[in-house]
XYZ file of C-alpha atoms in Angstrom:
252
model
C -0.168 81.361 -4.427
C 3.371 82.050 -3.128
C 5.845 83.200 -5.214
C 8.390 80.763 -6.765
C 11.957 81.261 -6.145
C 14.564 81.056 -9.399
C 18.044 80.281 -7.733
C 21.496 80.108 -9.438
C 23.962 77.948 -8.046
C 27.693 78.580 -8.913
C 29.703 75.213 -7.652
C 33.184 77.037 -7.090
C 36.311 74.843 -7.020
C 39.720 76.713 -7.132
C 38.240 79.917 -7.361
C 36.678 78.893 -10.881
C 32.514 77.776 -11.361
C 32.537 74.357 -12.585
C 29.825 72.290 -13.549
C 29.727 68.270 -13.605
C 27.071 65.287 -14.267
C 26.212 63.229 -11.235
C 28.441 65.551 -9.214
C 31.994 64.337 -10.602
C 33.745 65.222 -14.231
C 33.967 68.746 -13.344
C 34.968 71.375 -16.188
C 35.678 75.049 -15.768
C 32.881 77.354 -16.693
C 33.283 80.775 -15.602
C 34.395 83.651 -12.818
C 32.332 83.156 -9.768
C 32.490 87.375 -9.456
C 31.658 87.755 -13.217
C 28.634 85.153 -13.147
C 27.277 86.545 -9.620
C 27.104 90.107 -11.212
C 25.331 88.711 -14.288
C 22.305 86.840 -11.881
C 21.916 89.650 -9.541
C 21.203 91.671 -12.528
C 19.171 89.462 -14.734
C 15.934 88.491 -12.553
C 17.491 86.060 -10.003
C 15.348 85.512 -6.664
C 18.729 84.141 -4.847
C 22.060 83.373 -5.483
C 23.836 79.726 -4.180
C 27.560 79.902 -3.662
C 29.234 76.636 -2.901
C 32.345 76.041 -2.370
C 32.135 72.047 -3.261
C 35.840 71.097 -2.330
C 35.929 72.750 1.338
C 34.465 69.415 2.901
C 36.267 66.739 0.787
C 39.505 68.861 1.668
C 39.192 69.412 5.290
C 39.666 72.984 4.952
C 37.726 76.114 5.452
C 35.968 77.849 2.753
C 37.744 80.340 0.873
C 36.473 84.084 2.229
C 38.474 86.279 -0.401
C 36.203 85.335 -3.391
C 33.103 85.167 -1.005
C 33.346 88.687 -0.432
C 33.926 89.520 -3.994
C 30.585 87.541 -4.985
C 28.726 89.397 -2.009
C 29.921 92.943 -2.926
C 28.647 92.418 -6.493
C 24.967 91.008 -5.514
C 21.838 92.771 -4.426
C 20.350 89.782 -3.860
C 19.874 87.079 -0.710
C 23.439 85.061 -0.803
C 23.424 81.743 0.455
C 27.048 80.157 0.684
C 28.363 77.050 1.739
C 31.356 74.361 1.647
C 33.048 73.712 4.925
C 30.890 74.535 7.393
C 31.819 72.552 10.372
C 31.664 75.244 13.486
C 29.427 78.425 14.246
C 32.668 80.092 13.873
C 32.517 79.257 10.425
C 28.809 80.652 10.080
C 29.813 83.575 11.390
C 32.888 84.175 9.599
C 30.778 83.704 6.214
C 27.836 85.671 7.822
C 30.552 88.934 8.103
C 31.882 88.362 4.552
C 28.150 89.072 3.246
C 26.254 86.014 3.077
C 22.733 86.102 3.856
C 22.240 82.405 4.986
C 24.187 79.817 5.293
C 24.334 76.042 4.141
C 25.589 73.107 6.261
C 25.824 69.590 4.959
C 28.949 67.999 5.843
C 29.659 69.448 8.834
C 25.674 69.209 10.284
C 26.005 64.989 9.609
C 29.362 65.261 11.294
C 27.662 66.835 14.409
C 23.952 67.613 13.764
C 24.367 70.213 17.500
C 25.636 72.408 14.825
C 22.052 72.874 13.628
C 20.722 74.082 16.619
C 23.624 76.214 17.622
C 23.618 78.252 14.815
C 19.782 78.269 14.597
C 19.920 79.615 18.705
C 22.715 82.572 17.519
C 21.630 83.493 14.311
C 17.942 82.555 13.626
C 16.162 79.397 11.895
C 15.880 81.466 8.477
C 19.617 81.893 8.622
C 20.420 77.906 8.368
C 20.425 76.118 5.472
C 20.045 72.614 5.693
C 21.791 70.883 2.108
C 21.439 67.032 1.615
C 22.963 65.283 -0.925
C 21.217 62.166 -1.722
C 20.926 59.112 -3.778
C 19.047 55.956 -4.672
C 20.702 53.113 -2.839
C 19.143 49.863 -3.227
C 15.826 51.576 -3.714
C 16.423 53.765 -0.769
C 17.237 57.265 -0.510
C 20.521 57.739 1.024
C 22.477 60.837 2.296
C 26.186 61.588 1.056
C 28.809 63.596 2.439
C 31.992 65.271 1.244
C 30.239 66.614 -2.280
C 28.649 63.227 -2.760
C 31.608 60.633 -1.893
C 30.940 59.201 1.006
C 27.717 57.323 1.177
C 27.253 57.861 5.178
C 24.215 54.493 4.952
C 21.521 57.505 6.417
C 18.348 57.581 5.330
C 17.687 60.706 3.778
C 13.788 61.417 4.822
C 14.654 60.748 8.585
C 17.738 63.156 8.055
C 15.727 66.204 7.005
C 13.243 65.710 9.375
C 15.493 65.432 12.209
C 17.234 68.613 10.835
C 14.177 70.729 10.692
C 13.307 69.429 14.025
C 16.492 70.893 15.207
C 16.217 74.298 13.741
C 17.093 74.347 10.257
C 14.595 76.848 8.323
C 15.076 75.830 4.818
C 15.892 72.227 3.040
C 17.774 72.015 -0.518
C 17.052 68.305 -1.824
C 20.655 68.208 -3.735
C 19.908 64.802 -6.671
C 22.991 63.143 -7.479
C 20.623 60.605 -10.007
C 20.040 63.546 -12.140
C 22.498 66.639 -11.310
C 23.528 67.180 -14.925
C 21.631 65.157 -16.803
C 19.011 67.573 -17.733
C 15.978 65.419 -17.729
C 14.154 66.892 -15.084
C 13.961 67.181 -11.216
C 13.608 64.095 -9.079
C 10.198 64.822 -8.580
C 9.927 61.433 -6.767
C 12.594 62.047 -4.218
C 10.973 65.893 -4.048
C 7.776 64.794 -3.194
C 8.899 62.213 -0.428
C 10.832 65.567 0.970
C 7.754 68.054 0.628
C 5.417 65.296 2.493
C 8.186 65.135 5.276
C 9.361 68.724 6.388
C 7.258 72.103 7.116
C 9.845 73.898 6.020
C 10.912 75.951 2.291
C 12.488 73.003 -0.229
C 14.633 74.347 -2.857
C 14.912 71.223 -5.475
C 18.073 71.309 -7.229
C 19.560 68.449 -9.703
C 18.227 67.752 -13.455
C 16.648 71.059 -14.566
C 16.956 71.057 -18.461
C 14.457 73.497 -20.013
C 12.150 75.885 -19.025
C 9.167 73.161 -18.864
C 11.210 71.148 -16.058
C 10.450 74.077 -14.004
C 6.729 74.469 -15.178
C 6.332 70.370 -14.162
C 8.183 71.116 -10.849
C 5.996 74.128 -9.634
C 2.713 72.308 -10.907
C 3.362 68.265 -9.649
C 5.196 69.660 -6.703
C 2.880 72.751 -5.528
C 5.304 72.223 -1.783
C 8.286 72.876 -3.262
C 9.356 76.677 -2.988
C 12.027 77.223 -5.419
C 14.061 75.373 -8.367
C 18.029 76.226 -8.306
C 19.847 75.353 -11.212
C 23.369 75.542 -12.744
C 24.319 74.922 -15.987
C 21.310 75.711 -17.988
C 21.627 79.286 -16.784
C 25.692 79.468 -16.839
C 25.625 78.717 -20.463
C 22.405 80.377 -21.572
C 20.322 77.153 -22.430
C 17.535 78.852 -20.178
C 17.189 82.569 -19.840
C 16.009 83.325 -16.052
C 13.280 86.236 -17.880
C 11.934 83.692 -19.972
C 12.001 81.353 -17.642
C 9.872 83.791 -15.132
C 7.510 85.055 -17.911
C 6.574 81.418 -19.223
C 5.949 80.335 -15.589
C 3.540 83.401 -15.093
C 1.624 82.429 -18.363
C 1.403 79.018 -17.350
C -0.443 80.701 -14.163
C 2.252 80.098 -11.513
C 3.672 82.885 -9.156
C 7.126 84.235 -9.991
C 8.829 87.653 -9.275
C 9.415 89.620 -12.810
């Protein structure tokens, strides 16, 4: 069985992690240097830095805390927020990031995709979708979630991979925060679609979402969460150990 991935997420806004419900009524939780430290040291596969106001802002992402985050990991970095241009991947590239994740900027001109994929390799791009039930449908959003751009989200992430991207993170707006568990509908409609790694992010709660995720969803690779870890709800070792005893594969 291959090994499940355990990814933190810090949502950075103003230099500060925040965390939110349905991606809006953000509050402050902690340093984005302090809290990358912490996960590189505590039994994190990977580490997710977004900066979630880059887009909505029109504005590149900010590279003086990015390079604070990298020099205090020992762990694969995958940042995004802003990424319009391979410029931008490369600029984030040279401040330390392992990979890099395009949403906003890869709906605004999906060449981006294969671009970077051609300069830097398919592993290297991150493809992030944001997406939500619309009239039964599953719908991409830009700018952080407020723009609904009317896409369908399944054709999206196929065309994506198609066009280079290596990896897919299914972003949930219906649960992001609530804590009830990943959209394992919306997951498995994803899994069934690409060829590619899925990270599942949105609605992790307790250690047994993760065990239901990994068991139901067998395709997806890896379950990132964010505020369950920030405020020590779930402890990534216990999380890790409970998944090996329940007989899936996880790095201790």
């Amino acid at each position: 069985m291959i090994t499940k991935r355990i990814i933190p997420c810090l949502d950075v806004r103003n230099g500060t992690v925040v965390k939110g419900t349905n991606f809006t009524d953000l509050n402050e939780v902690a340093s984005p240097v302090e809290l990358a430290a912490f996960y590189s040291s505590c039994g994190a596969d990977e580490l997710v830095f977004y900066d979630i106001t880059a887009s909505a802002e029109g504005r590149a992402l900010f590279t003086d805390i990015l390079r604070e985050v990298a020099s205090k990991v020992f762990i694969p970095l995958t940042v995004g927020g802003g990424i319009n241009t391979v410029a931008d991947f490369d600029r984030v590239l040279k401040c330390g990031a392992d990979k890099v994740s395009v949403n906003s900027g890869a709906l605004a001109n999906p060449d981006l995709i294969g671009e970077a994929a051609r300069l830097y390799g398919d592993q290297c791009v991150v493809l992030s979708a944001d997406i939500k039930r619309v009239d039964g449908r599953f719908t991409v959003f830009s700018k952080g979630g407020r723009v609904n751009t009317g896409r369908d989200a399944i054709a999206w992430l196929k065309e994506g991979v198609d066009r280079g991207a290596g990896e897919i993170v299914v972003n949930s707006i219906d649960t992001d925060g609530v804590k009830g568990g990943f959209d394992l509908e919306m997951l498995e409609a994803v899994t069934n679609a690409v060829d590619v790694p899925v990270i599942a992010s949105g609605g992790a709660g307790s250690i047994e979402d993760f065990i239901t995720l990994f068991r139901r969803l067998p395709g997806v690779d890896a379950g990132l969460a964010a505020s369950i870890f920030h405020f020590g709800t779930v402890s990534i070792r216990d999380l890790k150990q409970a998944m090996r005893d329940a007989g899936i594969s996880a790095r201790l």
